[in-house]
PDB file of C-alpha atoms in Angstrom:
ATOM      1  CA  MET A   1      83.851 146.719 122.091  1.00  0.00           C
ATOM      2  CA  ASN A   2      86.391 143.706 122.257  1.00  0.00           C
ATOM      3  CA  SER A   3      89.320 146.265 123.759  1.00  0.00           C
ATOM      4  CA  SER A   4      91.636 143.774 123.899  1.00  0.00           C
ATOM      5  CA  ILE A   5      95.619 143.773 123.166  1.00  0.00           C
ATOM      6  CA  LYS A   6      97.832 140.941 121.715  1.00  0.00           C
ATOM      7  CA  ALA A   7     101.246 140.656 122.466  1.00  0.00           C
ATOM      8  CA  GLY A   8     104.303 138.204 120.756  1.00  0.00           C
ATOM      9  CA  PHE A   9     107.646 137.950 121.149  1.00  0.00           C
ATOM     10  CA  ALA A  10     110.453 136.493 118.698  1.00  0.00           C
ATOM     11  CA  LYS A  11     114.102 136.185 118.830  1.00  0.00           C
ATOM     12  CA  VAL A  12     116.622 135.638 116.061  1.00  0.00           C
ATOM     13  CA  ASP A  13     120.527 134.851 116.324  1.00  0.00           C
ATOM     14  CA  ILE A  14     122.467 137.633 114.506  1.00  0.00           C
ATOM     15  CA  THR A  15     126.105 136.437 115.818  1.00  0.00           C
ATOM     16  CA  PRO A  16     128.037 137.503 112.932  1.00  0.00           C
ATOM     17  CA  PRO A  17     130.802 135.550 111.109  1.00  0.00           C
ATOM     18  CA  LEU A  18     134.064 135.469 112.362  1.00  0.00           C
ATOM     19  CA  GLY A  19     136.526 138.210 110.990  1.00  0.00           C
ATOM     20  CA  VAL A  20     133.899 141.016 111.120  1.00  0.00           C
ATOM     21  CA  GLY A  21     135.128 144.035 112.725  1.00  0.00           C
ATOM     22  CA  LEU A  22     134.269 144.624 116.175  1.00  0.00           C
ATOM     23  CA  ALA A  23     132.305 148.326 117.690  1.00  0.00           C
ATOM     24  CA  GLY A  24     133.640 149.773 120.750  1.00  0.00           C
ATOM     25  CA  TYR A  25     137.237 149.928 120.538  1.00  0.00           C
ATOM     26  CA  PHE A  26     139.589 152.479 119.764  1.00  0.00           C
ATOM     27  CA  SER A  27     141.342 150.567 117.668  1.00  0.00           C
ATOM     28  CA  GLU A  28     140.599 147.754 114.930  1.00  0.00           C
ATOM     29  CA  ARG A  29     139.571 144.454 116.273  1.00  0.00           C
ATOM     30  CA  LEU A  30     138.241 141.540 114.421  1.00  0.00           C
ATOM     31  CA  ALA A  31     136.127 138.571 115.466  1.00  0.00           C
ATOM     32  CA  ASP A  32     138.454 135.864 116.253  1.00  0.00           C
ATOM     33  CA  ASP A  33     136.180 133.749 118.381  1.00  0.00           C
ATOM     34  CA  ILE A  34     132.384 133.488 119.555  1.00  0.00           C
ATOM     35  CA  LEU A  35     131.696 133.251 123.259  1.00  0.00           C
ATOM     36  CA  ASP A  36     127.817 134.222 123.015  1.00  0.00           C
ATOM     37  CA  PRO A  37     125.787 134.487 120.345  1.00  0.00           C
ATOM     38  CA  LEU A  38     124.208 137.693 119.620  1.00  0.00           C
ATOM     39  CA  TYR A  39     120.053 138.351 119.259  1.00  0.00           C
ATOM     40  CA  ALA A  40     117.699 140.937 118.105  1.00  0.00           C
ATOM     41  CA  SER A  41     114.625 140.252 119.933  1.00  0.00           C
ATOM     42  CA  ALA A  42     111.117 141.858 119.180  1.00  0.00           C
ATOM     43  CA  LEU A  43     108.101 142.629 120.932  1.00  0.00           C
ATOM     44  CA  VAL A  44     104.816 143.232 118.808  1.00  0.00           C
ATOM     45  CA  PHE A  45     101.586 144.878 120.631  1.00  0.00           C
ATOM     46  CA  ALA A  46      98.727 144.799 118.390  1.00  0.00           C
ATOM     47  CA  ASN A  47      94.497 145.907 118.969  1.00  0.00           C
ATOM     48  CA  LYS A  48      91.925 146.380 116.915  1.00  0.00           C
ATOM     49  CA  CYS A  49      93.449 149.243 115.536  1.00  0.00           C
ATOM     50  CA  ASP A  50      97.148 149.774 115.645  1.00  0.00           C
ATOM     51  CA  MET A  51     100.195 147.472 115.847  1.00  0.00           C
ATOM     52  CA  ALA A  52     103.786 148.515 117.263  1.00  0.00           C
ATOM     53  CA  VAL A  53     106.840 147.164 117.623  1.00  0.00           C
ATOM     54  CA  ILE A  54     110.141 147.310 120.182  1.00  0.00           C
ATOM     55  CA  MET A  55     112.833 145.443 119.053  1.00  0.00           C
ATOM     56  CA  SER A  56     116.450 145.143 120.735  1.00  0.00           C
ATOM     57  CA  CYS A  57     119.378 144.174 118.943  1.00  0.00           C
ATOM     58  CA  ASP A  58     122.528 142.940 120.391  1.00  0.00           C
ATOM     59  CA  PHE A  59     125.141 146.131 118.823  1.00  0.00           C
ATOM     60  CA  ILE A  60     126.894 148.833 120.801  1.00  0.00           C
ATOM     61  CA  GLY A  61     124.521 151.475 118.790  1.00  0.00           C
ATOM     62  CA  LEU A  62     122.544 151.037 115.441  1.00  0.00           C
ATOM     63  CA  GLY A  63     123.276 153.886 112.895  1.00  0.00           C
ATOM     64  CA  THR A  64     120.144 155.954 111.592  1.00  0.00           C
ATOM     65  CA  ASN A  65     120.419 154.443 107.942  1.00  0.00           C
ATOM     66  CA  TYR A  66     120.731 150.951 109.215  1.00  0.00           C
ATOM     67  CA  ALA A  67     117.617 151.736 111.605  1.00  0.00           C
ATOM     68  CA  ASP A  68     115.646 153.290 108.952  1.00  0.00           C
ATOM     69  CA  ARG A  69     116.382 150.337 106.712  1.00  0.00           C
ATOM     70  CA  ALA A  70     115.185 148.192 109.176  1.00  0.00           C
ATOM     71  CA  ARG A  71     112.280 149.532 109.727  1.00  0.00           C
ATOM     72  CA  GLU A  72     111.368 150.180 106.041  1.00  0.00           C
ATOM     73  CA  MET A  73     111.386 146.132 105.965  1.00  0.00           C
ATOM     74  CA  ILE A  74     109.603 145.422 108.925  1.00  0.00           C
ATOM     75  CA  SER A  75     106.589 148.119 108.209  1.00  0.00           C
ATOM     76  CA  ASN A  76     106.804 146.248 104.047  1.00  0.00           C
ATOM     77  CA  LYS A  77     106.539 142.975 105.890  1.00  0.00           C
ATOM     78  CA  LEU A  78     104.097 143.432 108.397  1.00  0.00           C
ATOM     79  CA  ASP A  79     102.096 146.608 107.281  1.00  0.00           C
ATOM     80  CA  ILE A  80     103.080 148.498 110.390  1.00  0.00           C
ATOM     81  CA  PRO A  81     103.438 152.201 110.021  1.00  0.00           C
ATOM     82  CA  LYS A  82     107.316 152.971 110.400  1.00  0.00           C
ATOM     83  CA  GLU A  83     106.667 155.206 113.343  1.00  0.00           C
ATOM     84  CA  ASN A  84     105.121 152.744 115.386  1.00  0.00           C
ATOM     85  CA  ILE A  85     108.613 150.519 115.413  1.00  0.00           C
ATOM     86  CA  MET A  86     111.297 151.323 117.832  1.00  0.00           C
ATOM     87  CA  ILE A  87     114.746 150.186 117.256  1.00  0.00           C
ATOM     88  CA  HIS A  88     117.283 150.213 120.172  1.00  0.00           C
ATOM     89  CA  SER A  89     120.918 148.799 121.213  1.00  0.00           C
ATOM     90  CA  THR A  90     121.899 146.619 124.173  1.00  0.00           C
ATOM     91  CA  HIS A  91     125.191 148.636 123.913  1.00  0.00           C
ATOM     92  CA  ILE A  92     127.614 145.720 123.510  1.00  0.00           C
ATOM     93  CA  HIS A  93     131.101 146.479 123.075  1.00  0.00           C
ATOM     94  CA  THR A  94     131.811 143.141 121.279  1.00  0.00           C
ATOM     95  CA  GLY A  95     129.079 142.975 118.685  1.00  0.00           C
ATOM     96  CA  PRO A  96     130.217 143.992 114.950  1.00  0.00           C
ATOM     97  CA  ILE A  97     130.227 147.947 113.677  1.00  0.00           C
ATOM     98  CA  VAL A  98     126.562 148.526 112.079  1.00  0.00           C
ATOM     99  CA  ARG A  99     127.251 152.617 111.626  1.00  0.00           C
ATOM    100  CA  ASP A 100     128.624 154.190 108.739  1.00  0.00           C
ATOM    101  CA  ASN A 101     129.584 157.354 110.967  1.00  0.00           C
ATOM    102  CA  PRO A 102     131.013 156.964 114.442  1.00  0.00           C
ATOM    103  CA  ARG A 103     129.595 160.252 115.831  1.00  0.00           C
ATOM    104  CA  GLU A 104     126.165 158.688 114.807  1.00  0.00           C
TER     105      GLU A 104
END
């Protein structure tokens, strides 16, 4: 019986264009410069039966509707059950707004 686990890692630049609204402020603030790029990183684990994804995004927080759509796209592309996909945010205050409702 082979019970090995395989793992893979990927990172992609998700830096938004200048002018986008920035999250984490009490007043409107627009991106007027890029100091460091923002990333989405994913770690995928798989064995013979299952696959799981842990994804990290450089956002202050990710709204439920955005996370649900991302899980749906990942699930469809990689044939992974949505419940095996975890997405979290690094809580960066200089990233784009990715929530429709600030109370999410």
